[in-house]
Coordinates of C-alpha atoms in Angstrom, one line a residue:
X1 CA 125.4 105.0 128.6
X2 CA 122.2 106.3 127.0
X3 CA 119.1 107.4 128.9
X4 CA 117.1 104.8 127.0
X5 CA 119.4 102.1 128.4
X6 CA 118.7 103.4 131.9
X7 CA 115.0 103.3 131.3
X8 CA 115.2 99.7 130.1
X9 CA 116.3 98.6 133.5
X10 CA 113.0 97.2 134.7
X11 CA 113.8 97.0 138.4
X12 CA 114.3 100.8 138.6
X13 CA 110.9 101.7 137.1
X14 CA 112.1 105.1 135.8
X15 CA 109.9 107.3 133.6
X16 CA 111.0 109.9 131.0
X17 CA 109.2 113.2 131.5
X18 CA 111.2 115.4 129.0
X19 CA 114.0 115.4 126.5
X20 CA 115.8 112.9 124.2
X21 CA 116.1 109.3 125.5
X22 CA 119.1 108.8 123.2
X23 CA 121.2 111.3 125.1
X24 CA 124.4 109.7 126.6
X25 CA 125.9 110.3 130.0
X26 CA 129.2 109.2 131.4
X27 CA 128.9 109.5 135.2
X28 CA 126.3 109.9 138.0
X29 CA 126.3 112.9 140.4
X30 CA 124.0 113.3 143.4
X31 CA 123.3 116.8 144.7
X32 CA 120.7 119.0 146.3
X33 CA 122.6 122.2 146.1
X34 CA 120.7 125.1 144.5
X35 CA 123.8 126.2 142.6
X36 CA 125.7 122.9 141.8
X37 CA 127.7 124.3 138.8
X38 CA 131.1 124.4 140.5
X39 CA 131.0 120.7 141.2
X40 CA 130.0 119.6 137.7
X41 CA 132.5 118.6 135.0
X42 CA 130.0 117.8 132.1
X43 CA 128.3 114.7 130.8
X44 CA 126.7 113.7 134.1
X45 CA 123.4 112.3 135.0
X46 CA 122.5 114.5 138.0
X47 CA 120.2 112.9 140.7
X48 CA 118.4 115.3 143.0
X49 CA 115.8 115.0 145.8
X50 CA 114.4 118.5 145.1
X51 CA 115.5 119.8 148.5
X52 CA 116.6 123.1 146.8
X53 CA 113.0 123.9 145.6
X54 CA 110.9 126.3 147.5
X55 CA 109.1 128.1 144.7
X56 CA 108.4 127.4 141.0
X57 CA 111.1 130.0 140.0
X58 CA 113.8 127.8 141.6
X59 CA 113.3 125.1 138.9
X60 CA 114.4 127.4 136.1
X61 CA 117.5 128.6 138.0
X62 CA 118.5 125.0 138.9
X63 CA 118.1 123.7 135.3
X64 CA 120.0 126.7 133.9
X65 CA 122.9 125.9 136.2
X66 CA 122.9 122.3 135.1
X67 CA 122.9 123.2 131.4
X68 CA 125.7 125.7 131.9
X69 CA 127.7 122.9 133.6
X70 CA 127.2 120.6 130.6
X71 CA 125.0 118.1 132.4
X72 CA 123.6 115.4 130.1
X73 CA 120.4 114.6 132.0
X74 CA 118.5 115.1 135.3
X75 CA 116.9 112.5 137.5
X76 CA 114.4 113.9 140.0
X77 CA 113.3 111.9 143.0
X78 CA 109.6 112.0 143.9
X79 CA 110.1 111.2 147.6
X80 CA 109.9 114.7 148.9
X81 CA 106.8 116.0 147.0
X82 CA 105.3 112.8 145.9
X83 CA 105.7 113.8 142.3
X84 CA 108.0 115.8 140.0
X85 CA 106.6 119.4 139.8
X86 CA 105.3 120.7 136.4
X87 CA 107.6 123.8 136.6
X88 CA 110.7 121.5 136.6
X89 CA 109.3 119.5 133.6
X90 CA 108.6 122.8 131.8
X91 CA 112.1 124.2 132.5
X92 CA 113.8 121.0 131.3
X93 CA 111.7 120.9 128.1
X94 CA 112.7 124.5 127.3
X95 CA 116.4 123.8 128.0
X96 CA 116.4 120.6 126.0
X97 CA 117.6 118.7 129.1
X98 CA 116.3 115.1 129.5
X99 CA 114.3 114.6 132.8
X100 CA 113.7 111.3 134.4
X101 CA 111.4 110.6 137.3
X102 CA 112.9 108.4 140.0
X103 CA 110.2 106.5 142.0
X104 CA 109.9 106.9 145.8
X105 CA 111.0 103.3 146.4
X106 CA 114.2 103.6 144.4
X107 CA 117.2 105.2 146.3
X108 CA 119.8 107.2 144.5
X109 CA 122.5 104.9 145.9
X110 CA 120.8 101.9 144.4
X111 CA 120.4 103.6 141.0
X112 CA 124.1 104.6 141.0
X113 CA 125.3 101.1 142.0
X114 CA 123.3 99.6 139.2
X115 CA 124.6 102.1 136.6
X116 CA 128.3 102.1 137.5
X117 CA 129.1 98.6 136.2
X118 CA 127.3 99.3 133.0
X119 CA 129.3 102.5 132.4
X120 CA 132.7 100.8 133.1
X121 CA 131.5 97.9 130.9
X122 CA 131.0 100.3 128.0
X123 CA 134.6 101.6 128.5
X124 CA 135.9 98.0 128.7
X125 CA 134.0 97.0 125.6
X126 CA 135.3 100.0 123.6
X127 CA 138.9 99.3 124.6
X128 CA 138.4 95.7 123.7
X129 CA 137.0 96.5 120.3
X130 CA 139.8 99.0 119.6
X131 CA 142.5 96.4 120.6
X132 CA 140.9 93.8 118.2
X133 CA 140.8 96.3 115.4
X134 CA 144.5 97.4 115.9
X135 CA 145.5 93.8 116.3
X136 CA 143.9 93.0 112.9
X137 CA 145.9 95.7 111.3
X138 CA 149.1 94.6 113.0
X139 CA 148.5 91.1 111.6
X140 CA 148.3 92.4 108.1
X141 CA 144.6 93.1 107.5
X142 CA 144.0 95.6 104.7
X143 CA 141.3 98.3 104.7
X144 CA 138.8 95.9 103.2
X145 CA 139.4 93.4 106.0
X146 CA 139.2 96.2 108.6
X147 CA 135.8 97.3 107.3
X148 CA 134.5 93.7 107.4
X149 CA 135.7 93.4 111.0
X150 CA 134.2 96.8 111.8
X151 CA 130.8 95.8 110.5
X152 CA 130.9 92.7 112.7
X153 CA 132.3 94.4 115.8
X154 CA 130.6 97.8 115.7
X155 CA 127.8 97.4 113.3
X156 CA 129.1 100.3 111.4
X157 CA 129.3 100.3 107.5
X158 CA 130.3 102.9 105.0
X159 CA 133.3 103.9 103.0
X160 CA 136.7 105.6 103.0
X161 CA 137.0 108.3 100.3
X162 CA 139.8 110.5 99.1
X163 CA 139.1 114.3 99.1
X164 CA 138.6 114.1 95.4
X165 CA 135.7 111.6 95.7
X166 CA 137.6 108.4 94.9
X167 CA 136.3 105.4 96.9
X168 CA 139.3 103.8 98.7
X169 CA 137.3 101.0 100.3
X170 CA 133.6 100.3 101.0
X171 CA 130.6 101.6 99.2
X172 CA 129.0 105.1 98.9
X173 CA 126.0 106.2 96.9
X174 CA 127.4 109.6 96.1
X175 CA 131.1 109.7 96.8
X176 CA 131.6 113.1 95.0
X177 CA 128.9 114.7 97.0
X178 CA 130.2 113.3 100.3
X179 CA 133.7 114.5 99.4
X180 CA 132.4 118.1 98.7
X181 CA 130.5 118.0 102.0
X182 CA 133.7 117.0 103.8
X183 CA 135.7 119.8 102.2
X184 CA 133.2 122.5 103.0
X185 CA 131.9 121.4 106.5
X186 CA 132.6 124.1 109.1
X187 CA 133.4 121.3 111.6
X188 CA 133.7 117.5 111.8
X189 CA 132.1 115.1 112.4
X190 CA 129.3 116.3 110.2
X191 CA 126.1 114.7 108.8
X192 CA 125.7 114.8 105.0
X193 CA 124.0 112.6 102.4
X194 CA 122.8 110.1 104.9
X195 CA 126.3 109.5 106.3
X196 CA 128.4 110.9 109.2
X197 CA 131.7 112.2 108.1
X198 CA 135.0 111.9 110.1
X199 CA 138.4 113.1 109.1
X200 CA 141.1 110.5 108.8
X201 CA 144.3 111.7 110.4
X202 CA 145.5 115.3 110.4
X203 CA 146.6 117.7 107.8
X204 CA 144.9 119.8 105.1
X205 CA 141.5 118.4 104.1
X206 CA 142.3 118.5 100.3
X207 CA 145.1 116.1 100.8
X208 CA 143.3 113.8 103.3
X209 CA 140.8 111.0 103.5
X210 CA 137.3 111.0 104.9
X211 CA 135.5 108.2 106.7
X212 CA 131.8 108.2 105.7
X213 CA 129.8 106.0 108.1
X214 CA 126.3 105.1 107.1
X215 CA 123.6 106.7 109.1
X216 CA 123.6 109.3 111.9
X217 CA 126.5 108.6 114.3
X218 CA 126.8 112.1 115.8
X219 CA 125.3 110.6 119.0
X220 CA 127.9 107.8 118.9
X221 CA 130.8 109.7 117.6
X222 CA 133.2 107.6 119.6
X223 CA 132.7 104.7 117.2
X224 CA 133.5 106.9 114.2
X225 CA 136.6 108.2 115.9
X226 CA 137.6 104.7 116.8
X227 CA 137.4 103.5 113.2
X228 CA 138.9 106.7 111.8
X229 CA 142.0 106.2 114.0
X230 CA 142.4 102.6 112.7
X231 CA 142.0 103.8 109.1
X232 CA 144.7 106.4 109.8
X233 CA 147.1 103.7 111.0
X234 CA 146.6 101.8 107.7
X235 CA 147.0 105.0 105.7
X236 CA 150.3 105.6 107.5
X237 CA 151.5 102.2 106.4
X238 CA 150.5 103.0 102.8
X239 CA 152.3 106.3 103.1
X240 CA 155.6 104.5 103.9
X241 CA 155.3 102.7 100.5
X242 CA 154.5 106.0 98.8
X243 CA 157.6 107.6 100.2
X244 CA 159.7 104.9 98.5
X245 CA 157.7 105.4 95.2
X246 CA 158.4 109.2 95.4
X247 CA 162.1 108.6 95.9
X248 CA 162.3 106.3 92.9
X249 CA 160.2 108.7 90.8
X250 CA 162.4 111.6 91.8
X251 CA 165.5 109.7 90.7
X252 CA 163.9 108.7 87.4
X253 CA 162.8 112.2 86.5
X254 CA 166.1 113.7 87.6
X255 CA 168.0 111.2 85.5
X256 CA 165.8 111.8 82.4
X257 CA 166.2 115.6 82.7
X258 CA 170.0 115.1 83.0
X259 CA 170.0 113.1 79.7
X260 CA 171.3 109.9 81.4
X261 CA 172.1 106.8 79.5
X262 CA 169.1 105.0 77.9
X263 CA 169.9 101.7 79.6
X264 CA 170.0 103.4 83.0
X265 CA 166.7 105.2 82.4
X266 CA 164.9 102.0 81.3
X267 CA 166.2 100.2 84.4
X268 CA 164.8 103.0 86.6
X269 CA 161.5 102.9 84.7
X270 CA 161.2 99.2 85.4
X271 CA 162.0 99.9 89.0
X272 CA 159.0 102.2 89.1
X273 CA 156.9 99.3 87.7
X274 CA 156.6 100.3 84.1
X275 CA 158.0 98.0 81.4
X276 CA 160.0 99.5 78.5
X277 CA 157.2 98.9 76.0
X278 CA 154.3 99.8 78.3
X279 CA 152.5 103.1 77.5
X280 CA 152.5 105.8 80.2
X281 CA 151.8 109.5 80.6
X282 CA 153.3 112.3 82.5
X283 CA 151.1 114.5 84.7
X284 CA 152.2 117.9 85.9
X285 CA 150.1 119.8 88.5
X286 CA 150.3 123.0 90.6
X287 CA 148.1 124.7 93.2
X288 CA 148.5 128.2 94.8
X289 CA 151.8 128.9 96.4
X290 CA 152.0 127.2 99.9
X291 CA 151.5 129.7 102.7
X292 CA 149.3 132.0 100.6
X293 CA 146.2 133.3 102.3
X294 CA 143.0 131.8 100.9
X295 CA 139.9 134.0 100.9
X296 CA 136.9 132.7 102.7
X297 CA 134.3 131.4 100.3
X298 CA 130.8 133.0 100.0
X299 CA 129.2 129.9 101.5
X300 CA 128.2 130.4 105.1
X301 CA 130.5 128.5 107.5
X302 CA 133.0 127.5 104.8
X303 CA 136.5 127.1 106.3
X304 CA 139.4 129.4 105.6
X305 CA 142.4 127.2 104.7
X306 CA 146.0 127.8 103.6
X307 CA 147.0 126.8 100.1
X308 CA 148.1 123.1 99.9
X309 CA 150.8 121.2 98.2
X310 CA 150.0 120.0 94.6
X311 CA 151.9 116.8 95.2
X312 CA 149.5 115.6 98.0
X313 CA 146.5 116.6 96.0
X314 CA 147.8 114.9 92.9
X315 CA 148.3 111.7 94.9
X316 CA 144.7 111.8 95.9
X317 CA 143.5 112.4 92.4
X318 CA 145.6 109.5 91.1
X319 CA 144.9 107.1 94.0
X320 CA 145.6 103.5 93.0
X321 CA 146.7 104.8 89.5
X322 CA 150.1 106.2 90.2
X323 CA 153.0 104.0 89.5
X324 CA 155.7 106.6 90.0
X325 CA 154.4 108.9 92.7
X326 CA 154.5 112.8 92.5
X327 CA 157.8 114.5 92.8
X328 CA 158.5 118.3 93.1
X329 CA 157.8 120.3 90.0
X330 CA 158.1 124.0 89.0
X331 CA 155.6 126.3 90.5
X332 CA 153.0 128.5 88.7
X333 CA 154.6 131.3 86.7
X334 CA 155.5 134.3 88.8
X335 CA 155.3 132.4 92.2
X336 CA 159.0 132.3 92.9
X337 CA 160.8 129.3 94.4
X338 CA 164.2 127.9 94.2
X339 CA 165.7 125.2 92.0
X340 CA 165.7 121.6 93.3
X341 CA 167.1 118.3 92.0
X342 CA 165.4 117.2 88.7
X343 CA 164.9 120.7 87.3
X344 CA 161.9 121.5 89.6
X345 CA 161.4 124.3 92.1
X346 CA 160.5 124.3 95.7
X347 CA 157.8 126.5 97.3
X348 CA 155.4 126.5 94.4
X349 CA 153.1 123.7 95.3
X350 CA 153.7 121.6 92.2
X351 CA 154.3 118.0 91.4
X352 CA 155.0 115.6 88.5
X353 CA 153.7 112.0 88.3
X354 CA 154.4 109.2 85.9
X355 CA 151.3 107.1 85.4
X356 CA 150.9 103.8 83.6
X357 CA 147.9 103.9 81.2
X358 CA 147.0 100.2 81.7
X359 CA 145.1 100.0 78.4
X360 CA 143.3 103.3 78.7
X361 CA 143.8 106.5 76.7
X362 CA 145.2 109.8 78.0
X363 CA 141.7 111.3 77.4
X364 CA 140.2 108.8 79.8
X365 CA 142.8 109.7 82.4
X366 CA 142.1 113.4 81.8
X367 CA 138.4 112.9 82.4
X368 CA 139.1 111.2 85.7
X369 CA 141.3 114.1 86.7
X370 CA 138.7 116.6 85.7
X371 CA 136.1 114.9 87.9
X372 CA 138.4 114.9 90.9
X373 CA 139.5 118.5 90.3
X374 CA 135.8 119.6 90.2
X375 CA 135.3 118.1 93.6
X376 CA 138.3 119.8 95.1
X377 CA 137.1 123.1 93.6
X378 CA 134.6 123.2 96.5
X379 CA 137.5 124.0 98.8
X380 CA 138.7 127.6 98.7
X381 CA 142.4 127.7 97.5
X382 CA 142.4 124.3 95.9
X383 CA 142.4 125.7 92.4
X384 CA 144.3 123.0 90.5
X385 CA 146.1 123.4 87.2
X386 CA 147.0 120.0 85.6
X387 CA 148.8 119.2 82.3
X388 CA 149.1 115.8 80.7
X389 CA 151.5 114.6 78.1
X390 CA 150.6 112.3 75.2
X391 CA 151.0 108.5 75.5
X392 CA 154.7 107.7 75.9
X393 CA 156.7 104.5 75.6
X394 CA 160.2 103.9 76.9
X395 CA 162.3 106.0 79.2
X396 CA 163.9 108.0 76.3
X397 CA 160.5 109.7 75.9
X398 CA 160.3 110.8 79.5
X399 CA 162.2 114.1 79.3
X400 CA 160.0 115.3 76.4
X401 CA 156.9 114.1 78.3
X402 CA 157.8 116.2 81.3
X403 CA 158.3 119.2 79.1
X404 CA 155.1 118.5 77.2
X405 CA 153.1 118.1 80.5
X406 CA 154.6 121.3 81.8
X407 CA 153.5 123.3 78.7
X408 CA 150.0 121.9 79.1
X409 CA 150.0 122.8 82.8
X410 CA 151.0 126.4 82.0
X411 CA 148.2 126.7 79.6
X412 CA 145.8 125.5 82.4
X413 CA 147.3 128.1 84.7
X414 CA 146.6 130.8 82.1
X415 CA 143.0 129.6 82.2
X416 CA 142.9 130.0 86.0
X417 CA 143.0 126.3 86.6
X418 CA 141.7 123.1 84.9
X419 CA 143.0 120.1 83.1
X420 CA 144.8 120.4 79.7
X421 CA 146.1 117.6 77.5
X422 CA 148.9 117.8 75.1
X423 CA 146.5 117.9 72.2
X424 CA 145.6 121.4 73.1
X425 CA 149.1 122.8 73.3
X426 CA 150.1 122.4 69.7
X427 CA 147.8 125.2 68.7
X428 CA 147.5 129.0 69.0
X429 CA 146.3 128.4 72.6
X430 CA 149.9 127.7 73.8
X431 CA 151.1 130.9 72.2
X432 CA 148.3 132.8 73.9
X433 CA 149.2 131.2 77.2
X434 CA 152.7 132.7 77.0
X435 CA 151.4 136.2 76.6
X436 CA 150.7 138.0 79.9
X437 CA 147.0 138.2 80.7
X438 CA 146.8 142.0 80.9
X439 CA 148.3 142.2 77.4
X440 CA 145.8 139.7 76.0
X441 CA 142.9 141.6 77.6
X442 CA 144.2 144.9 76.2
X443 CA 144.5 143.4 72.7
X444 CA 140.9 142.0 72.8
X445 CA 139.4 145.1 74.4
X446 CA 141.0 147.4 71.8
X447 CA 139.7 145.3 68.9
X448 CA 136.3 144.2 70.1
X449 CA 135.1 147.1 72.4
X450 CA 133.4 149.0 69.5
X451 CA 131.5 145.9 68.6
X452 CA 130.5 145.1 72.2
X453 CA 129.4 148.7 72.8
X454 CA 127.3 148.6 69.6
X455 CA 125.7 145.3 70.6
X456 CA 124.8 146.7 74.0
X457 CA 123.0 149.7 72.4
X458 CA 121.3 147.9 69.5
X459 CA 121.0 144.2 70.6
X460 CA 122.5 143.4 67.2
X461 CA 124.8 140.4 67.8
X462 CA 127.8 141.6 65.9
X463 CA 130.3 139.8 68.1
X464 CA 128.5 136.5 67.7
X465 CA 128.2 136.9 64.0
X466 CA 131.9 137.6 63.7
X467 CA 132.7 134.5 65.8
X468 CA 130.5 132.3 63.6
X469 CA 131.7 133.9 60.4
X470 CA 135.3 133.1 61.2
X471 CA 134.4 129.6 62.4
X472 CA 132.8 129.0 59.0
X473 CA 136.0 130.1 57.3
X474 CA 134.4 133.2 55.9
X475 CA 131.5 131.5 54.2
X476 CA 128.5 133.8 53.9
X477 CA 126.0 131.0 53.3
X478 CA 127.3 128.7 56.0
X479 CA 127.3 131.5 58.5
X480 CA 123.7 132.5 57.6
X481 CA 122.6 128.9 58.0
X482 CA 124.3 128.6 61.4
X483 CA 122.7 131.8 62.6
X484 CA 119.3 131.1 61.0
X485 CA 119.3 134.5 59.2
X486 CA 119.3 135.6 55.6
X487 CA 122.7 135.8 53.9
X488 CA 122.1 139.6 53.2
X489 CA 121.8 140.0 57.0
X490 CA 125.3 138.5 57.4
X491 CA 126.7 140.7 54.7
X492 CA 125.2 143.8 56.4
X493 CA 126.6 142.8 59.8
X494 CA 130.1 142.1 58.4
X495 CA 130.2 145.5 56.7
X496 CA 129.1 147.1 60.0
X497 CA 131.9 145.3 61.8
X498 CA 134.5 146.6 59.3
X499 CA 133.1 150.2 59.6
X500 CA 133.3 150.1 63.4
X501 CA 136.8 148.6 63.7
X502 CA 138.5 149.9 60.5
X503 CA 139.5 146.3 59.6
X504 CA 139.0 144.3 56.4
X505 CA 137.6 140.8 57.0
X506 CA 138.6 139.7 53.5
X507 CA 142.3 140.1 54.6
X508 CA 143.8 137.0 56.3
X509 CA 145.8 139.1 58.8
X510 CA 142.7 140.9 60.1
X511 CA 140.8 137.7 60.3
X512 CA 143.6 136.2 62.4
X513 CA 143.6 139.3 64.7
X514 CA 139.8 138.9 65.3
X515 CA 140.1 135.1 65.8
X516 CA 142.8 135.6 68.5
X517 CA 140.8 138.4 70.2
X518 CA 137.7 136.3 70.3
X519 CA 139.6 133.3 71.8
X520 CA 140.5 135.4 74.8
X521 CA 136.9 136.5 75.4
X522 CA 135.3 133.1 74.5
X523 CA 131.9 134.6 73.6
X524 CA 128.9 132.2 73.4
X525 CA 128.2 130.6 70.1

């Protein structure tokens, strides 16, 4: 019950002297002990006749004891002194404790008897609401129906979001922003973007859902918890279906990698909901190895979390898109793990998913994955590496698609995370990705360090000129036009590059070396 509800009972004639009228209390406790702390359990409205007060200093001690006991509010009777003393009002204001004046003609017993039925009524109402919400789920209501009932029963609106910012149900003005706030909040529930955020179920935040209730519900958190519990029940029901999808997907991928009969593969593909002539793509993803320690981010209050499974994150990124759900995949290179059915490895935090394109391109799917991965990047340790195959048709193409997506994912890993499509792997980038990072850096440093040092001393732009020159296929005029300088300036800079490095930029082999070295440093154009 709130203090404002208590003040609204006209027959009591109570008056608020200090504090927040929206503060809630759960019980009423009457005392005149000067040190009542040992008898307090928290959340009470304490009623006192001020028999403990002899001097003004007593008020501060009494209020301090109440605050330490977790009391919600204080009701002071005016019968003894004829008024509530100013020192008690001041002490309550300083402590942030709501203070209510109880008139002489109102006994504490009368006040408690009037409040008790209302408090028990609140509990009965909450239990009744919860039963109706759970009953609706039991009768087959989906999340949309649950939210409609919630708006009617609780007056609460909002949305359920995945950790990657996908709207599962409801409406949200800035779902990506709310998801980031959920991932980085030091504790929940939390207020962000005009909504109160509650976790749905348990587990790692990056693999979970968030309930975003419109407005500030921190003072009525029980309503948010109530709805979040019901959403968790529905999510559990959806998870049962996903387990079946994962099992079918695992069987499909394992059969494809084992070169099973084409007829069997097409039958398994149809079981996963994809027709033989329907385009699909394979997605391969990894995150840091499970159990690895994740450093605390630089943001104050950001949580420290263990690394999370790529399969769960991939499911959230592909919510309502996955036809064949994620199955275990090989981990990032060098992370260890043991072989499992289907050619994957355990312990690496990876997954493979088969996704029907439904009339969209692989590029559009990649854009959606990039948007979700950018949201998850707010959480330390959720660095995601994703690879996509090209558009595929028929089960016979699945094995090649798994390999293609794996190559693309390894290129993403070499870039320290991100989303890579198959278009990028049929270039020098894939070859570079297979070379250890320290070798690539040593190669680039050895070739480019004289130029970088010269640029630092003279502000000359040799490295940028070299990059543009190669990008223009060695054309002096095109390079000069791109850099907005005279062609003789380009010729001078190229000669200086050759002098500093001992290379000949008219030779194709030296041009290739410079090109590869520049790709590893990716200087600004």
